[in-house]
PDB file of C-alpha atoms in Angstrom:
ATOM      1  CA  MET G   1      24.514-248.947 -55.699  1.00  0.00           C
ATOM      2  CA  ILE G   2      21.274-247.661 -57.629  1.00  0.00           C
ATOM      3  CA  ARG G   3      23.581-245.642 -59.935  1.00  0.00           C
ATOM      4  CA  LYS G   4      25.835-248.945 -60.439  1.00  0.00           C
ATOM      5  CA  LEU G   5      22.872-250.791 -61.063  1.00  0.00           C
ATOM      6  CA  LEU G   6      21.204-248.523 -63.809  1.00  0.00           C
ATOM      7  CA  LEU G   7      24.964-248.134 -65.210  1.00  0.00           C
ATOM      8  CA  VAL G   8      25.427-251.902 -65.898  1.00  0.00           C
ATOM      9  CA  ALA G   9      21.886-252.490 -66.830  1.00  0.00           C
ATOM     10  CA  VAL G  10      22.228-249.509 -69.618  1.00  0.00           C
ATOM     11  CA  ALA G  11      25.555-250.972 -70.834  1.00  0.00           C
ATOM     12  CA  LEU G  12      23.686-254.629 -71.434  1.00  0.00           C
ATOM     13  CA  LEU G  13      21.137-252.872 -73.737  1.00  0.00           C
ATOM     14  CA  PHE G  14      23.579-250.921 -75.341  1.00  0.00           C
ATOM     15  CA  ALA G  15      25.521-254.272 -76.291  1.00  0.00           C
ATOM     16  CA  ALA G  16      22.144-255.895 -77.316  1.00  0.00           C
ATOM     17  CA  THR G  17      20.983-253.409 -79.505  1.00  0.00           C
ATOM     18  CA  THR G  18      24.245-252.964 -81.669  1.00  0.00           C
ATOM     19  CA  PHE G  19      24.353-256.651 -81.868  1.00  0.00           C
ATOM     20  CA  ALA G  20      21.253-257.064 -82.445  1.00  0.00           C
ATOM     21  CA  GLN G  21      21.161-254.115 -85.341  1.00  0.00           C
ATOM     22  CA  GLY G  22      20.283-256.522 -88.220  1.00  0.00           C
ATOM     23  CA  SER G  23      17.812-258.679 -86.527  1.00  0.00           C
ATOM     24  CA  ARG G  24      14.646-255.741 -86.472  1.00  0.00           C
ATOM     25  CA  ARG G  25      13.093-258.188 -84.090  1.00  0.00           C
ATOM     26  CA  GLN G  26      14.313-256.145 -80.472  1.00  0.00           C
ATOM     27  CA  GLU G  27      11.308-255.443 -78.367  1.00  0.00           C
ATOM     28  CA  ILE G  28      10.779-253.427 -74.812  1.00  0.00           C
ATOM     29  CA  SER G  29       8.293-254.523 -72.182  1.00  0.00           C
ATOM     30  CA  LEU G  30       7.161-253.110 -69.139  1.00  0.00           C
ATOM     31  CA  SER G  31       5.342-254.892 -66.590  1.00  0.00           C
ATOM     32  CA  TYR G  32       3.924-255.696 -63.112  1.00  0.00           C
ATOM     33  CA  GLY G  33       4.315-258.861 -61.112  1.00  0.00           C
ATOM     34  CA  VAL G  34       2.686-260.398 -57.621  1.00  0.00           C
ATOM     35  CA  ALA G  35       3.887-261.635 -55.442  1.00  0.00           C
ATOM     36  CA  PRO G  36       8.170-261.658 -56.654  1.00  0.00           C
ATOM     37  CA  VAL G  37       9.530-264.553 -53.908  1.00  0.00           C
ATOM     38  CA  THR G  38      11.846-261.061 -51.850  1.00  0.00           C
ATOM     39  CA  ASP G  39       8.306-261.140 -50.630  1.00  0.00           C
ATOM     40  CA  TRP G  40       7.810-265.177 -50.035  1.00  0.00           C
ATOM     41  CA  ILE G  41      11.083-264.491 -48.247  1.00  0.00           C
ATOM     42  CA  ASP G  42      10.279-262.100 -46.228  1.00  0.00           C
ATOM     43  CA  SER G  43       7.120-262.551 -45.198  1.00  0.00           C
ATOM     44  CA  TYR G  44       9.075-266.483 -44.136  1.00  0.00           C
ATOM     45  CA  SER G  45      11.461-264.214 -41.897  1.00  0.00           C
ATOM     46  CA  ASP G  46       8.114-262.448 -39.543  1.00  0.00           C
ATOM     47  CA  LEU G  47       6.831-265.966 -38.941  1.00  0.00           C
ATOM     48  CA  LEU G  48      10.681-266.359 -37.222  1.00  0.00           C
ATOM     49  CA  THR G  49      11.273-262.948 -36.163  1.00  0.00           C
ATOM     50  CA  GLY G  50       7.804-263.650 -34.566  1.00  0.00           C
ATOM     51  CA  ALA G  51       8.906-266.859 -32.804  1.00  0.00           C
ATOM     52  CA  VAL G  52      11.998-266.058 -31.808  1.00  0.00           C
ATOM     53  CA  LEU G  53      11.363-262.817 -30.092  1.00  0.00           C
ATOM     54  CA  GLY G  54       7.950-263.186 -29.332  1.00  0.00           C
ATOM     55  CA  SER G  55       6.678-259.847 -31.676  1.00  0.00           C
ATOM     56  CA  ASP G  56       3.828-259.641 -33.895  1.00  0.00           C
ATOM     57  CA  THR G  57       4.618-258.796 -37.627  1.00  0.00           C
ATOM     58  CA  LYS G  58       2.859-257.953 -40.382  1.00  0.00           C
ATOM     59  CA  LEU G  59       4.942-257.958 -44.059  1.00  0.00           C
ATOM     60  CA  SER G  60       3.205-255.079 -46.558  1.00  0.00           C
ATOM     61  CA  GLY G  61       4.717-254.977 -49.959  1.00  0.00           C
ATOM     62  CA  TRP G  62       2.970-254.133 -53.257  1.00  0.00           C
ATOM     63  CA  GLY G  63       4.958-256.458 -56.637  1.00  0.00           C
ATOM     64  CA  ALA G  64       7.005-255.666 -58.715  1.00  0.00           C
ATOM     65  CA  ILE G  65       8.126-253.746 -62.060  1.00  0.00           C
ATOM     66  CA  SER G  66       9.864-254.828 -64.689  1.00  0.00           C
ATOM     67  CA  LEU G  67      11.382-252.799 -67.758  1.00  0.00           C
ATOM     68  CA  GLY G  68      12.493-255.479 -70.547  1.00  0.00           C
ATOM     69  CA  TYR G  69      14.345-255.178 -73.208  1.00  0.00           C
ATOM     70  CA  ASN G  70      15.033-258.916 -75.552  1.00  0.00           C
ATOM     71  CA  PHE G  71      16.259-259.259 -79.252  1.00  0.00           C
ATOM     72  CA  ARG G  72      15.943-262.429 -82.028  1.00  0.00           C
ATOM     73  CA  LEU G  73      18.696-264.157 -81.596  1.00  0.00           C
ATOM     74  CA  ILE G  74      17.086-266.930 -84.248  1.00  0.00           C
ATOM     75  CA  GLY G  75      13.792-268.653 -84.899  1.00  0.00           C
ATOM     76  CA  GLY G  76      11.726-268.069 -81.687  1.00  0.00           C
ATOM     77  CA  LEU G  77      15.151-267.702 -79.330  1.00  0.00           C
ATOM     78  CA  ARG G  78      15.872-264.234 -77.596  1.00  0.00           C
ATOM     79  CA  LEU G  79      18.276-263.419 -75.635  1.00  0.00           C
ATOM     80  CA  GLY G  80      17.660-260.053 -73.427  1.00  0.00           C
ATOM     81  CA  ALA G  81      17.791-258.274 -69.906  1.00  0.00           C
ATOM     82  CA  GLN G  82      15.499-256.987 -67.438  1.00  0.00           C
ATOM     83  CA  VAL G  83      15.694-254.693 -64.235  1.00  0.00           C
ATOM     84  CA  ILE G  84      13.159-254.965 -61.441  1.00  0.00           C
ATOM     85  CA  TYR G  85      12.376-252.444 -58.566  1.00  0.00           C
ATOM     86  CA  SER G  86      10.229-253.646 -55.526  1.00  0.00           C
ATOM     87  CA  SER G  87      10.089-252.852 -51.904  1.00  0.00           C
ATOM     88  CA  ASN G  88       7.886-254.354 -48.804  1.00  0.00           C
ATOM     89  CA  THR G  89       7.625-252.779 -45.372  1.00  0.00           C
ATOM     90  CA  GLN G  90       7.267-254.727 -42.598  1.00  0.00           C
ATOM     91  CA  GLN G  91       5.406-253.832 -39.468  1.00  0.00           C
ATOM     92  CA  ILE G  92       6.986-254.418 -36.373  1.00  0.00           C
ATOM     93  CA  LYS G  93       4.438-254.334 -33.219  1.00  0.00           C
ATOM     94  CA  ASP G  94       5.334-252.367 -30.192  1.00  0.00           C
ATOM     95  CA  SER G  95       7.837-250.782 -32.540  1.00  0.00           C
ATOM     96  CA  LYS G  96       8.413-247.004 -32.974  1.00  0.00           C
ATOM     97  CA  SER G  97      10.139-248.146 -36.511  1.00  0.00           C
ATOM     98  CA  ASP G  98       8.974-249.885 -39.073  1.00  0.00           C
ATOM     99  CA  LEU G  99      11.196-252.564 -41.406  1.00  0.00           C
ATOM    100  CA  LYS G 100      11.883-250.911 -45.004  1.00  0.00           C
ATOM    101  CA  ASN G 101      13.091-253.166 -47.560  1.00  0.00           C
ATOM    102  CA  ARG G 102      13.659-252.137 -51.338  1.00  0.00           C
ATOM    103  CA  TYR G 103      14.951-254.651 -53.856  1.00  0.00           C
ATOM    104  CA  TRP G 104      16.610-254.187 -57.144  1.00  0.00           C
ATOM    105  CA  SER G 105      17.592-257.093 -59.396  1.00  0.00           C
ATOM    106  CA  VAL G 106      19.233-256.600 -63.101  1.00  0.00           C
ATOM    107  CA  MET G 107      19.250-260.241 -65.006  1.00  0.00           C
ATOM    108  CA  PRO G 108      19.485-261.688 -68.111  1.00  0.00           C
ATOM    109  CA  ASN G 109      17.381-264.343 -69.693  1.00  0.00           C
ATOM    110  CA  VAL G 110      16.618-266.341 -72.290  1.00  0.00           C
ATOM    111  CA  LYS G 111      12.857-266.303 -73.955  1.00  0.00           C
ATOM    112  CA  TRP G 112      11.572-269.600 -76.104  1.00  0.00           C
ATOM    113  CA  ASN G 113       8.387-268.740 -78.220  1.00  0.00           C
ATOM    114  CA  TRP G 114       7.246-272.497 -78.795  1.00  0.00           C
ATOM    115  CA  LEU G 115       3.798-272.064 -80.550  1.00  0.00           C
ATOM    116  CA  ASN G 116       3.386-267.943 -82.806  1.00  0.00           C
ATOM    117  CA  LEU G 117       0.091-267.862 -84.619  1.00  0.00           C
ATOM    118  CA  LYS G 118      -0.754-264.688 -86.037  1.00  0.00           C
ATOM    119  CA  ILE G 119      -1.743-262.944 -82.952  1.00  0.00           C
ATOM    120  CA  VAL G 120      -0.967-264.985 -80.286  1.00  0.00           C
ATOM    121  CA  SER G 121       2.420-266.652 -79.403  1.00  0.00           C
ATOM    122  CA  ILE G 122       3.007-268.832 -76.629  1.00  0.00           C
ATOM    123  CA  TYR G 123       6.534-268.447 -74.369  1.00  0.00           C
ATOM    124  CA  ALA G 124       8.911-270.057 -71.536  1.00  0.00           C
ATOM    125  CA  ARG G 125      11.294-267.099 -70.194  1.00  0.00           C
ATOM    126  CA  VAL G 126      13.711-268.367 -68.088  1.00  0.00           C
ATOM    127  CA  GLY G 127      16.646-265.387 -66.339  1.00  0.00           C
ATOM    128  CA  ALA G 128      18.875-265.723 -63.722  1.00  0.00           C
ATOM    129  CA  GLY G 129      20.772-262.701 -62.011  1.00  0.00           C
ATOM    130  CA  VAL G 130      21.809-260.642 -58.884  1.00  0.00           C
ATOM    131  CA  THR G 131      19.141-258.583 -56.613  1.00  0.00           C
ATOM    132  CA  PHE G 132      21.297-255.395 -55.093  1.00  0.00           C
ATOM    133  CA  ALA G 133      18.454-254.987 -51.599  1.00  0.00           C
ATOM    134  CA  LYS G 134      18.913-252.333 -49.146  1.00  0.00           C
ATOM    135  CA  GLY G 135      16.787-252.476 -45.702  1.00  0.00           C
ATOM    136  CA  GLU G 136      16.275-249.742 -42.948  1.00  0.00           C
ATOM    137  CA  TYR G 137      14.624-250.333 -39.609  1.00  0.00           C
ATOM    138  CA  GLY G 138      14.450-246.806 -38.076  1.00  0.00           C
ATOM    139  CA  ALA G 139      18.116-245.112 -38.105  1.00  0.00           C
ATOM    140  CA  ARG G 140      19.994-248.250 -38.938  1.00  0.00           C
ATOM    141  CA  SER G 141      20.589-249.509 -42.773  1.00  0.00           C
ATOM    142  CA  GLU G 142      22.239-252.635 -44.383  1.00  0.00           C
ATOM    143  CA  SER G 143      22.273-253.201 -47.567  1.00  0.00           C
ATOM    144  CA  SER G 144      23.041-257.209 -49.434  1.00  0.00           C
ATOM    145  CA  THR G 145      24.149-258.769 -52.721  1.00  0.00           C
ATOM    146  CA  GLN G 146      21.386-261.670 -53.370  1.00  0.00           C
ATOM    147  CA  PHE G 147      21.233-264.004 -56.019  1.00  0.00           C
ATOM    148  CA  ALA G 148      17.792-263.687 -58.522  1.00  0.00           C
ATOM    149  CA  PHE G 149      16.615-265.677 -60.658  1.00  0.00           C
ATOM    150  CA  GLN G 150      12.644-265.983 -63.369  1.00  0.00           C
ATOM    151  CA  VAL G 151      11.054-269.500 -64.069  1.00  0.00           C
ATOM    152  CA  SER G 152       7.931-268.960 -66.295  1.00  0.00           C
ATOM    153  CA  PRO G 153       7.401-271.770 -67.866  1.00  0.00           C
ATOM    154  CA  ILE G 154       4.083-270.153 -69.505  1.00  0.00           C
ATOM    155  CA  GLY G 155       3.569-267.094 -70.793  1.00  0.00           C
ATOM    156  CA  VAL G 156       0.698-265.767 -73.363  1.00  0.00           C
ATOM    157  CA  GLU G 157       1.265-262.743 -75.331  1.00  0.00           C
ATOM    158  CA  VAL G 158      -1.174-261.363 -78.267  1.00  0.00           C
ATOM    159  CA  GLY G 159      -0.657-258.677 -80.447  1.00  0.00           C
ATOM    160  CA  GLY G 160       1.174-257.363 -83.346  1.00  0.00           C
ATOM    161  CA  ARG G 161       4.256-254.845 -82.803  1.00  0.00           C
ATOM    162  CA  LEU G 162       2.003-253.776 -79.706  1.00  0.00           C
ATOM    163  CA  ALA G 163       1.307-256.957 -78.087  1.00  0.00           C
ATOM    164  CA  ALA G 164       0.019-257.405 -74.344  1.00  0.00           C
ATOM    165  CA  TYR G 165       1.279-260.446 -72.270  1.00  0.00           C
ATOM    166  CA  ALA G 166       0.884-262.440 -69.288  1.00  0.00           C
ATOM    167  CA  GLU G 167       2.776-265.025 -67.803  1.00  0.00           C
ATOM    168  CA  ALA G 168       2.734-267.373 -64.681  1.00  0.00           C
ATOM    169  CA  GLY G 169       6.033-268.794 -62.859  1.00  0.00           C
ATOM    170  CA  ILE G 170       8.404-268.301 -59.743  1.00  0.00           C
ATOM    171  CA  GLY G 171      10.737-265.306 -59.131  1.00  0.00           C
ATOM    172  CA  THR G 172      12.147-261.744 -58.965  1.00  0.00           C
ATOM    173  CA  SER G 173       9.987-261.005 -61.280  1.00  0.00           C
ATOM    174  CA  GLY G 174       6.787-262.021 -59.404  1.00  0.00           C
ATOM    175  CA  SER G 175       4.402-265.046 -60.055  1.00  0.00           C
ATOM    176  CA  LEU G 176       1.444-263.838 -61.993  1.00  0.00           C
ATOM    177  CA  THR G 177       2.871-261.126 -64.514  1.00  0.00           C
ATOM    178  CA  ALA G 178       1.200-258.859 -66.652  1.00  0.00           C
ATOM    179  CA  GLY G 179       2.466-256.346 -69.163  1.00  0.00           C
ATOM    180  CA  ILE G 180       2.773-254.376 -72.544  1.00  0.00           C
ATOM    181  CA  ARG G 181       5.702-255.422 -74.799  1.00  0.00           C
ATOM    182  CA  TYR G 182       6.565-253.001 -78.206  1.00  0.00           C
ATOM    183  CA  ARG G 183       8.930-254.466 -80.807  1.00  0.00           C
ATOM    184  CA  PHE G 184      10.757-252.981 -83.049  1.00  0.00           C
TER     185      PHE G 184
END
C-alpha cells in the first residue's frame, strides 16, 4: 500500500513538473503540523472505548510531516499536491498491547496568495484527497481508506527563494503547521 501511495505521489509530481516547465515558479515544501484530524478522531474513539468497555485509554501522537509540491498556474493561484505521514499510539489500561495507528495521505491542493509584498506573502490553502490508514493491535492488523482534507484559511510566508511559513487551519496536515519552502 505504501508503495502504491509513493508511486501515485511521484506520478503527480512528474505530471505537475512537466506542466509547469515554462512558469519557473515551482516550489517544494517540508512542514510539521500539530493536532492533525487523525489524532482527533482517535481521541474521540478513546472516549467511546472507555465508555463502552470501561477501560482507560491514553493517546500519544507526535503530529504530521508533510512533503509538498506546488506550481504557479496564473497570478497568485498555485496547484499542487502533498504527501503526509502521521501516527499515534493508544495505550489501553490493563492490556498487554497498544493500538498503533499509521496514516499516509495524498492530497492535491489549491493555494491562493492574496497578499504579496517583497518578502511577506499571506495565503489560503484548501486540499482534498485520500488517507490510507493501518491499525495494529498485537498480532491483528486492519487497513482502511479514508477521506483526507486540509482547510487553512490563513498562512504567512516570509522570505524569498527560500522561505519559512506557518498556517492555521484544520485537516490532515495539522491545525498549526510550520515549515520551509524552496522556489525554483
